[in-house]
Amino acid sequence: MQEKAWGLYVHLPFCRRKCFYCDFASYAGREAQMAAYVRVLGEELAREGGALLRRYGPPRTIYLGGGTPTALPPARMEELLSALHPFLVGGADGAALAREGSGAAGEGTHQRRNGGSADEAVPAQEVTCECNPGTVDAAYLALLRAGGVNRLSLGVQTLDDALLARIGRIHTAAEARAAVRLARAAGFRNISLDLMYGLPGQTLAGLRESVRAAIALAPQHLSIYGLMVEPGTVFAREQAQGRLALPSEEESEAMYNFMTTALPAAGYARYEISNFARPGFASRHNLGYWQDVPYLGVGAAAHSYLGGQRYENLAGIDDYLAAMAASGSARREEEPLTRATSMEEFAFLALRTVRGIEKARFAARFGCSLRSVYADVIDRLAARGLLVEDAETVHLTPLGMKYGNWAFEAFLLDE
Ligand code: SF4
């Protein structure tokens, strides 16, 4: 077996209710399809994932995302975790091994049991489940832990009850706090919270209060997202009707500035444009996306990046199930990546991280130096204070991160 790092993403497209800002591939009121979906997902996992497992060994990271994975009833989640069991490091023994690794990502180590020499220590596998407050209790969290999940990503968004109702979330701030407490009691030592800013009616003072309350919960990781009004959402309709009062650009910028300084000051180092972590707790799965690590996505709307090409599964639950029944695959190849688009993607994705583009990795991947392709862009953005070049990397400054999209555009290549 040839060792190779890869990630596994599993998409669960079910939600109790659609949040007012959400345009993700997630659907409310589809409980009747959950059983069929989990069964078919298990088949896709066994076939597509099994091939990678046999070839490269277990994935370095597993991520259950959605939607709301924890919208699955316990019996369906148990079935899904059983289907994932062979993918845990150690295979049949993997659940125990992943549990051992529930501390800091990269901190815990254990002996590889599925190939490799007996004394070869490897970092524990990171197994994340996205989870919404209001959908889990102690028994459900215990079920996730027993199934090998060792990291929870909680969609908290804000700890202001009025705002939670305004954006269509199903939970209260008290339920978010309870979810963190219950997760700790269940043995989770790696918990991430999502927070949003730029919400309708949100003030800088209110945001400060939510951030303070989130930090008081002592998560290991925090992700921040600015509200975007996406077509087809409740907020897009409200905006069209003139009923969506958003903070001004200056207010949103003040919120961004506050979060990007308050979180590092509280011990959460920024490691990517939107992500902050205690030392050793950066999300290894998401880092894989930004560092050109291949991944397999299973389930409706899941994306894969394999063999240098990108693929996307059909997004609708009905379409996914129908395609799987008809041909055993719901996968469609996206626009093929050319050498130029591969370079662009490599650059954009790496630039999202604080580490930036590693020159040696770019050279190893493309057989030419970063400067031979991007010298003009690097010099131009560096002169404007958006980017810094050192011996090993090219990375964005805090100012460059703020205007990330503008900086990324400069990395587009003419073909
Ligand atoms: S819980 Fe998440 S995926 Fe579901 S509707 Fe809300 S934002 Fe979208």
Tab-separated table of C-alpha atoms and ligand atoms in Angstrom:
chain	number	residue	atom	x	y	z
A	1	MET	CA	0.000	0.000	0.000
A	2	GLN	CA	1.322	3.402	-0.999
A	3	GLU	CA	0.956	5.941	1.821
A	4	LYS	CA	-0.704	9.181	0.816
A	5	ALA	CA	-2.521	11.831	2.823
A	6	TRP	CA	-6.144	12.280	1.850
A	7	GLY	CA	-9.284	13.632	3.458
A	8	LEU	CA	-12.817	12.265	3.527
A	9	TYR	CA	-15.851	14.563	3.513
A	10	VAL	CA	-19.363	13.222	4.162
A	11	HIS	CA	-22.323	15.476	3.361
A	12	LEU	CA	-25.594	15.244	5.297
A	13	PRO	CA	-28.053	17.610	3.586
A	14	PHE	CA	-30.747	17.670	6.282
A	15	CYS	CA	-31.743	20.578	8.504
A	16	ARG	CA	-34.652	21.035	10.881
A	17	ARG	CA	-35.360	24.425	9.329
A	18	LYS	CA	-33.625	26.603	6.759
A	19	CYS	CA	-31.726	29.549	8.264
A	20	PHE	CA	-32.574	32.863	6.629
A	21	TYR	CA	-29.085	33.426	5.186
A	22	CYS	CA	-28.311	29.889	4.059
A	23	ASP	CA	-27.784	28.801	0.450
A	24	PHE	CA	-25.949	25.579	1.282
A	25	ALA	CA	-27.150	22.267	-0.110
A	26	SER	CA	-29.424	21.554	2.827
A	27	TYR	CA	-33.123	20.812	3.030
A	28	ALA	CA	-35.776	20.936	5.721
A	29	GLY	CA	-38.704	18.512	5.956
A	30	ARG	CA	-36.915	15.529	4.357
A	31	GLU	CA	-36.942	13.227	7.371
A	32	ALA	CA	-38.662	10.511	5.313
A	33	GLN	CA	-35.581	10.251	3.066
A	34	MET	CA	-32.986	9.958	5.805
A	35	ALA	CA	-32.977	6.153	5.947
A	36	ALA	CA	-32.556	5.729	2.182
A	37	TYR	CA	-29.943	8.475	2.084
A	38	VAL	CA	-27.764	6.960	4.805
A	39	ARG	CA	-27.997	3.522	3.174
A	40	VAL	CA	-26.979	4.840	-0.260
A	41	LEU	CA	-24.272	7.036	1.255
A	42	GLY	CA	-22.856	3.933	2.931
A	43	GLU	CA	-22.710	2.223	-0.462
A	44	GLU	CA	-20.909	5.170	-2.051
A	45	LEU	CA	-18.522	5.304	0.882
A	46	ALA	CA	-17.726	1.607	0.652
A	47	ARG	CA	-17.102	1.718	-3.093
A	48	GLU	CA	-15.384	5.087	-3.658
A	49	GLY	CA	-13.791	5.363	-0.237
A	50	GLY	CA	-12.901	1.679	-0.130
A	51	ALA	CA	-10.781	2.026	-3.274
A	52	LEU	CA	-8.777	4.880	-1.712
A	53	LEU	CA	-8.542	3.055	1.595
A	54	ARG	CA	-7.027	-0.016	-0.042
A	55	ARG	CA	-4.613	2.091	-2.041
A	56	TYR	CA	-3.529	4.752	0.443
A	57	GLY	CA	-4.645	3.648	3.879
A	58	PRO	CA	-7.074	5.533	6.102
A	59	PRO	CA	-7.774	9.212	5.470
A	60	ARG	CA	-5.824	11.670	7.576
A	61	THR	CA	-9.048	13.480	8.393
A	62	ILE	CA	-12.775	12.781	8.230
A	63	TYR	CA	-15.386	15.536	8.248
A	64	LEU	CA	-19.142	15.113	8.615
A	65	GLY	CA	-20.689	18.321	7.320
A	66	GLY	CA	-23.964	19.610	6.052
A	67	GLY	CA	-26.641	20.563	6.452
A	68	THR	CA	-26.836	19.402	9.998
A	69	PRO	CA	-25.327	15.924	10.448
A	70	THR	CA	-26.829	15.804	13.935
A	71	ALA	CA	-30.312	16.244	12.457
A	72	LEU	CA	-30.082	12.477	11.793
A	73	PRO	CA	-31.915	10.479	14.439
A	74	PRO	CA	-29.597	8.396	16.664
A	75	ALA	CA	-30.258	5.126	14.829
A	76	ARG	CA	-29.343	6.658	11.453
A	77	MET	CA	-26.232	8.324	12.889
A	78	GLU	CA	-25.195	4.989	14.355
A	79	GLU	CA	-25.593	3.380	10.950
A	80	LEU	CA	-23.490	6.115	9.348
A	81	LEU	CA	-20.750	5.779	11.962
A	82	SER	CA	-20.668	2.019	11.362
A	83	ALA	CA	-20.162	2.674	7.651
A	84	LEU	CA	-17.303	5.028	8.561
A	85	HIS	CA	-15.692	2.573	10.944
A	86	PRO	CA	-13.337	0.978	8.392
A	87	PHE	CA	-11.994	4.447	7.612
A	88	LEU	CA	-10.847	5.152	11.138
A	89	VAL	CA	-7.145	4.655	11.716
A	90	GLY	CA	-6.732	1.068	12.804
A	91	GLY	CA	-9.811	-0.095	10.873
A	92	ALA	CA	-11.704	-2.395	13.169
A	93	ASP	CA	-9.746	-1.025	16.130
A	94	GLY	CA	-9.973	2.481	14.816
A	95	ALA	CA	-12.802	3.817	16.957
A	96	ALA	CA	-10.731	3.191	20.046
A	97	LEU	CA	-7.702	4.765	18.405
A	98	ALA	CA	-9.583	7.856	17.264
A	99	ARG	CA	-10.972	8.228	20.781
A	100	GLU	CA	-7.431	8.163	22.127
A	101	GLY	CA	-6.665	11.008	19.761
A	102	SER	CA	-9.386	13.347	20.951
A	103	GLY	CA	-6.928	15.884	22.334
A	104	ALA	CA	-5.158	18.525	20.308
A	105	ALA	CA	-4.960	17.707	16.638
A	106	GLY	CA	-1.447	16.525	16.110
A	107	GLU	CA	-0.731	16.182	19.806
A	108	GLY	CA	-1.915	12.690	20.438
A	109	THR	CA	-0.025	9.879	18.785
A	110	HIS	CA	-0.623	6.200	18.534
A	111	GLN	CA	0.760	3.176	16.773
A	112	ARG	CA	-0.415	2.483	13.295
A	113	ARG	CA	-2.202	-0.862	13.166
A	114	ASN	CA	-3.305	-0.980	9.558
A	115	GLY	CA	0.013	-1.303	7.789
A	116	GLY	CA	3.281	0.467	8.543
A	117	SER	CA	5.749	-0.730	11.109
A	118	ALA	CA	4.668	-1.382	14.661
A	119	ASP	CA	6.834	1.361	16.128
A	120	GLU	CA	5.858	4.032	13.602
A	121	ALA	CA	3.962	6.679	15.558
A	122	VAL	CA	1.567	8.869	13.560
A	123	PRO	CA	-0.604	11.769	14.694
A	124	ALA	CA	-4.108	10.855	15.701
A	125	GLN	CA	-6.704	11.065	12.970
A	126	GLU	CA	-9.007	14.090	13.169
A	127	VAL	CA	-12.691	13.152	12.903
A	128	THR	CA	-15.012	16.170	12.956
A	129	CYS	CA	-18.786	16.358	13.099
A	130	GLU	CA	-20.662	19.606	12.510
A	131	CYS	CA	-23.337	19.929	15.087
A	132	ASN	CA	-26.098	22.423	15.807
A	133	PRO	CA	-27.076	23.370	19.325
A	134	GLY	CA	-30.643	22.256	19.817
A	135	THR	CA	-30.073	18.953	17.995
A	136	VAL	CA	-27.901	17.074	20.517
A	137	ASP	CA	-28.211	15.751	24.036
A	138	ALA	CA	-25.773	13.806	26.225
A	139	ALA	CA	-26.721	10.444	24.708
A	140	TYR	CA	-26.266	11.710	21.146
A	141	LEU	CA	-22.839	13.165	21.939
A	142	ALA	CA	-21.830	9.892	23.605
A	143	LEU	CA	-22.876	8.096	20.428
A	144	LEU	CA	-20.609	10.352	18.344
A	145	ARG	CA	-17.661	9.783	20.691
A	146	ALA	CA	-18.165	6.025	20.702
A	147	GLY	CA	-18.212	6.108	16.893
A	148	GLY	CA	-14.773	7.753	16.734
A	149	VAL	CA	-15.688	11.446	16.367
A	150	ASN	CA	-13.061	13.477	18.247
A	151	ARG	CA	-13.792	17.045	17.138
A	152	LEU	CA	-17.064	18.988	17.190
A	153	SER	CA	-17.819	22.073	15.159
A	154	LEU	CA	-20.780	23.885	16.709
A	155	GLY	CA	-22.830	26.372	14.685
A	156	VAL	CA	-23.344	28.942	17.440
A	157	GLN	CA	-23.287	32.090	15.209
A	158	THR	CA	-24.113	34.518	18.049
A	159	LEU	CA	-24.983	34.329	21.721
A	160	ASP	CA	-27.740	36.936	21.398
A	161	ASP	CA	-31.205	35.338	21.475
A	162	ALA	CA	-32.913	38.125	19.538
A	163	LEU	CA	-30.327	37.873	16.748
A	164	LEU	CA	-30.518	34.068	16.679
A	165	ALA	CA	-34.269	34.377	16.069
A	166	ARG	CA	-33.724	37.139	13.494
A	167	ILE	CA	-31.435	34.926	11.374
A	168	GLY	CA	-33.689	31.866	11.626
A	169	ARG	CA	-31.568	29.647	13.860
A	170	ILE	CA	-33.425	26.901	15.734
A	171	HIS	CA	-31.544	27.309	19.018
A	172	THR	CA	-31.066	29.801	21.844
A	173	ALA	CA	-27.850	31.053	23.415
A	174	ALA	CA	-28.569	28.906	26.483
A	175	GLU	CA	-28.800	25.822	24.244
A	176	ALA	CA	-25.460	26.726	22.646
A	177	ARG	CA	-23.837	26.989	26.079
A	178	ALA	CA	-25.450	23.699	27.117
A	179	ALA	CA	-24.161	21.981	23.969
A	180	VAL	CA	-20.576	22.992	24.809
A	181	ARG	CA	-20.995	21.801	28.404
A	182	LEU	CA	-22.488	18.484	27.314
A	183	ALA	CA	-19.782	17.978	24.685
A	184	ARG	CA	-17.068	18.413	27.316
A	185	ALA	CA	-18.868	16.032	29.642
A	186	ALA	CA	-19.007	13.502	26.790
A	187	GLY	CA	-15.224	13.714	26.491
A	188	PHE	CA	-14.748	16.108	23.580
A	189	ARG	CA	-11.476	17.998	23.998
A	190	ASN	CA	-11.494	19.687	20.591
A	191	ILE	CA	-14.483	21.987	20.109
A	192	SER	CA	-14.894	24.693	17.499
A	193	LEU	CA	-17.520	27.438	17.481
A	194	ASP	CA	-18.761	29.350	14.426
A	195	LEU	CA	-19.571	33.040	14.889
A	196	MET	CA	-21.143	35.465	12.415
A	197	TYR	CA	-20.866	39.231	12.031
A	198	GLY	CA	-22.594	41.823	9.863
A	199	LEU	CA	-26.036	40.439	10.825
A	200	PRO	CA	-29.228	42.518	10.507
A	201	GLY	CA	-29.662	44.574	13.665
A	202	GLN	CA	-26.238	43.555	15.020
A	203	THR	CA	-24.173	46.302	16.664
A	204	LEU	CA	-20.483	46.421	17.481
A	205	ALA	CA	-21.348	46.443	21.187
A	206	GLY	CA	-23.579	43.377	20.733
A	207	LEU	CA	-20.874	41.580	18.764
A	208	ARG	CA	-18.309	42.338	21.466
A	209	GLU	CA	-20.642	40.772	24.001
A	210	SER	CA	-21.123	37.622	21.887
A	211	VAL	CA	-17.395	37.240	21.280
A	212	ARG	CA	-16.708	37.694	24.998
A	213	ALA	CA	-19.335	35.047	25.793
A	214	ALA	CA	-17.921	32.660	23.161
A	215	ILE	CA	-14.383	33.022	24.531
A	216	ALA	CA	-15.740	32.378	28.034
A	217	LEU	CA	-16.882	28.962	26.767
A	218	ALA	CA	-13.160	28.189	26.157
A	219	PRO	CA	-13.437	26.452	22.785
A	220	GLN	CA	-10.223	25.253	21.137
A	221	HIS	CA	-11.122	26.833	17.790
A	222	LEU	CA	-13.268	29.673	16.435
A	223	SER	CA	-14.397	30.423	12.873
A	224	ILE	CA	-15.815	33.808	11.895
A	225	TYR	CA	-18.075	34.505	8.933
A	226	GLY	CA	-19.365	37.800	7.609
A	227	LEU	CA	-22.967	37.650	6.408
A	228	MET	CA	-23.349	37.458	2.631
A	229	VAL	CA	-26.834	37.852	1.205
A	230	GLU	CA	-27.089	34.967	-1.249
A	231	PRO	CA	-29.699	34.632	-4.002
A	232	GLY	CA	-32.665	32.439	-3.163
A	233	THR	CA	-32.489	32.972	0.601
A	234	VAL	CA	-35.063	34.557	2.913
A	235	PHE	CA	-32.662	37.466	3.381
A	236	ALA	CA	-32.410	38.005	-0.387
A	237	ARG	CA	-36.206	38.282	-0.538
A	238	GLU	CA	-36.266	40.663	2.429
A	239	GLN	CA	-33.561	42.751	0.793
A	240	ALA	CA	-35.524	42.943	-2.464
A	241	GLN	CA	-38.524	44.156	-0.459
A	242	GLY	CA	-36.420	46.736	1.405
A	243	ARG	CA	-36.909	44.936	4.736
A	244	LEU	CA	-33.328	43.915	5.493
A	245	ALA	CA	-31.478	46.488	7.597
A	246	LEU	CA	-27.823	45.474	7.567
A	247	PRO	CA	-24.974	47.214	9.421
A	248	SER	CA	-23.186	49.819	7.295
A	249	GLU	CA	-19.917	48.918	5.588
A	250	GLU	CA	-18.038	50.893	8.245
A	251	GLU	CA	-19.842	49.039	11.038
A	252	SER	CA	-19.133	45.643	9.446
A	253	GLU	CA	-15.501	46.601	9.000
A	254	ALA	CA	-15.310	47.639	12.665
A	255	MET	CA	-16.746	44.235	13.622
A	256	TYR	CA	-14.173	42.448	11.444
A	257	ASN	CA	-11.367	44.554	12.935
A	258	PHE	CA	-12.587	43.801	16.434
A	259	MET	CA	-12.769	40.034	15.902
A	260	THR	CA	-9.418	39.758	14.160
A	261	THR	CA	-7.705	41.508	17.070
A	262	ALA	CA	-9.780	40.251	20.046
A	263	LEU	CA	-9.407	36.567	19.212
A	264	PRO	CA	-5.585	36.570	18.929
A	265	ALA	CA	-5.467	38.685	22.103
A	266	ALA	CA	-7.423	35.909	23.840
A	267	GLY	CA	-4.922	33.253	22.720
A	268	TYR	CA	-6.552	32.150	19.441
A	269	ALA	CA	-3.909	32.480	16.760
A	270	ARG	CA	-5.201	33.286	13.319
A	271	TYR	CA	-4.100	30.567	10.910
A	272	GLU	CA	-6.450	31.303	8.007
A	273	ILE	CA	-8.548	34.265	6.889
A	274	SER	CA	-11.603	33.122	8.892
A	275	ASN	CA	-10.094	30.690	11.392
A	276	PHE	CA	-8.456	31.012	14.800
A	277	ALA	CA	-7.171	28.300	17.125
A	278	ARG	CA	-5.357	27.520	20.320
A	279	PRO	CA	-1.880	26.076	19.611
A	280	GLY	CA	-2.188	22.615	18.044
A	281	PHE	CA	-5.914	22.905	17.304
A	282	ALA	CA	-5.991	24.253	13.750
A	283	SER	CA	-8.481	22.220	11.703
A	284	ARG	CA	-6.377	19.655	9.885
A	285	HIS	CA	-9.232	18.826	7.542
A	286	ASN	CA	-9.708	22.392	6.368
A	287	LEU	CA	-5.952	22.932	6.153
A	288	GLY	CA	-5.942	20.019	3.719
A	289	TYR	CA	-8.275	21.972	1.379
A	290	TRP	CA	-5.917	24.936	1.414
A	291	GLN	CA	-2.759	22.849	1.082
A	292	ASP	CA	-3.641	20.872	-2.045
A	293	VAL	CA	-4.345	17.618	-0.193
A	294	PRO	CA	-6.668	15.320	-2.217
A	295	TYR	CA	-10.071	14.513	-0.760
A	296	LEU	CA	-13.073	12.371	-1.491
A	297	GLY	CA	-16.528	13.817	-0.876
A	298	VAL	CA	-19.524	11.483	-0.596
A	299	GLY	CA	-23.204	12.354	-0.472
A	300	ALA	CA	-25.342	14.901	-2.318
A	301	ALA	CA	-23.478	18.060	-3.382
A	302	ALA	CA	-20.159	16.741	-2.065
A	303	HIS	CA	-17.033	17.865	-3.874
A	304	SER	CA	-13.962	15.729	-4.479
A	305	TYR	CA	-10.433	16.622	-5.532
A	306	LEU	CA	-8.689	13.537	-6.811
A	307	GLY	CA	-5.837	13.034	-9.238
A	308	GLY	CA	-5.574	16.807	-9.764
A	309	GLN	CA	-9.214	17.080	-10.936
A	310	ARG	CA	-12.318	18.382	-9.219
A	311	TYR	CA	-15.635	16.538	-9.125
A	312	GLU	CA	-19.048	17.383	-7.740
A	313	ASN	CA	-21.923	15.109	-6.799
A	314	LEU	CA	-25.466	16.056	-7.830
A	315	ALA	CA	-26.803	18.469	-5.229
A	316	GLY	CA	-30.471	17.540	-4.764
A	317	ILE	CA	-31.338	14.604	-2.516
A	318	ASP	CA	-33.745	13.175	-5.122
A	319	ASP	CA	-31.220	13.606	-7.946
A	320	TYR	CA	-28.473	12.044	-5.852
A	321	LEU	CA	-30.573	9.015	-4.892
A	322	ALA	CA	-31.841	8.555	-8.467
A	323	ALA	CA	-28.350	8.737	-9.989
A	324	MET	CA	-26.961	6.346	-7.406
A	325	ALA	CA	-29.798	3.888	-8.103
A	326	ALA	CA	-29.380	4.142	-11.865
A	327	SER	CA	-25.612	4.018	-12.244
A	328	GLY	CA	-24.043	3.726	-8.804
A	329	SER	CA	-22.528	7.195	-9.158
A	330	ALA	CA	-23.775	10.770	-8.741
A	331	ARG	CA	-20.407	12.269	-9.581
A	332	ARG	CA	-19.860	14.823	-12.329
A	333	GLU	CA	-16.498	16.115	-13.443
A	334	GLU	CA	-16.218	19.864	-13.091
A	335	GLU	CA	-14.446	22.006	-15.647
A	336	PRO	CA	-11.100	20.206	-16.112
A	337	LEU	CA	-8.240	21.963	-14.374
A	338	THR	CA	-5.557	23.141	-16.769
A	339	ARG	CA	-1.998	23.720	-15.620
A	340	ALA	CA	-2.758	27.454	-15.341
A	341	THR	CA	-5.987	27.008	-13.339
A	342	SER	CA	-4.247	24.478	-11.089
A	343	MET	CA	-1.548	27.066	-10.357
A	344	GLU	CA	-4.150	29.751	-9.664
A	345	GLU	CA	-6.060	27.504	-7.285
A	346	PHE	CA	-2.902	26.405	-5.544
A	347	ALA	CA	-2.007	30.073	-5.001
A	348	PHE	CA	-5.495	31.291	-3.889
A	349	LEU	CA	-6.036	28.444	-1.499
A	350	ALA	CA	-2.586	28.619	0.094
A	351	LEU	CA	-2.840	32.409	0.405
A	352	ARG	CA	-5.898	31.983	2.618
A	353	THR	CA	-3.579	30.579	5.280
A	354	VAL	CA	-1.222	32.638	7.410
A	355	ARG	CA	1.635	30.395	6.246
A	356	GLY	CA	0.840	31.332	2.638
A	357	ILE	CA	2.307	29.718	-0.466
A	358	GLU	CA	5.260	27.487	0.304
A	359	LYS	CA	7.733	27.992	-2.496
A	360	ALA	CA	9.181	24.467	-2.241
A	361	ARG	CA	5.718	22.872	-2.491
A	362	PHE	CA	4.797	24.996	-5.480
A	363	ALA	CA	8.055	23.994	-7.204
A	364	ALA	CA	7.538	20.310	-6.373
A	365	ARG	CA	3.954	20.410	-7.681
A	366	PHE	CA	4.560	22.332	-10.913
A	367	GLY	CA	8.249	21.829	-11.706
A	368	CYS	CA	8.986	25.560	-11.796
A	369	SER	CA	9.611	28.283	-9.264
A	370	LEU	CA	6.820	30.495	-7.904
A	371	ARG	CA	8.729	33.574	-9.056
A	372	SER	CA	9.027	32.277	-12.612
A	373	VAL	CA	5.209	32.513	-12.808
A	374	TYR	CA	4.235	35.234	-10.333
A	375	ALA	CA	7.221	37.601	-9.884
A	376	ASP	CA	5.279	40.667	-11.137
A	377	VAL	CA	2.239	39.951	-8.962
A	378	ILE	CA	4.356	39.315	-5.863
A	379	ASP	CA	6.324	42.531	-6.313
A	380	ARG	CA	3.202	44.598	-7.059
A	381	LEU	CA	1.221	43.341	-4.035
A	382	ALA	CA	4.280	43.567	-1.767
A	383	ALA	CA	4.769	47.211	-2.776
A	384	ARG	CA	1.186	47.904	-1.636
A	385	GLY	CA	1.708	46.239	1.723
A	386	LEU	CA	-0.683	43.373	0.946
A	387	LEU	CA	1.835	40.565	0.780
A	388	VAL	CA	5.254	39.591	2.148
A	389	GLU	CA	7.873	37.328	0.615
A	390	ASP	CA	10.469	35.546	2.719
A	391	ALA	CA	12.936	32.763	1.968
A	392	GLU	CA	10.339	29.972	2.176
A	393	THR	CA	6.925	31.524	1.587
A	394	VAL	CA	4.811	34.252	0.084
A	395	HIS	CA	1.981	35.237	2.440
A	396	LEU	CA	-0.640	37.923	2.899
A	397	THR	CA	-0.242	40.659	5.504
A	398	PRO	CA	-3.221	41.386	7.826
A	399	LEU	CA	-4.176	44.115	5.339
A	400	GLY	CA	-3.935	41.606	2.479
A	401	MET	CA	-6.232	39.214	4.388
A	402	LYS	CA	-8.784	41.974	4.792
A	403	TYR	CA	-8.830	42.561	1.047
A	404	GLY	CA	-8.239	38.902	0.225
A	405	ASN	CA	-10.471	38.689	-2.836
A	406	TRP	CA	-8.755	41.624	-4.427
A	407	ALA	CA	-5.350	40.060	-3.761
A	408	PHE	CA	-6.463	36.671	-5.109
A	409	GLU	CA	-7.624	38.210	-8.374
A	410	ALA	CA	-4.086	39.364	-9.032
A	411	PHE	CA	-3.051	35.675	-9.117
A	412	LEU	CA	-5.267	34.880	-12.122
A	413	LEU	CA	-3.195	33.863	-15.122
A	414	ASP	CA	-3.879	34.643	-18.754
A	415	GLU	CA	-3.916	31.393	-20.671
B	1	SF4	S1	-28.168	24.837	10.017
B	1	SF4	FE1	-26.468	25.362	8.638
B	1	SF4	S2	-26.853	24.206	6.745
B	1	SF4	FE2	-28.761	24.184	7.952
B	1	SF4	S3	-29.947	25.858	7.145
B	1	SF4	FE3	-28.806	26.660	8.918
B	1	SF4	S4	-26.872	27.471	8.055
B	1	SF4	FE4	-27.833	26.184	6.489
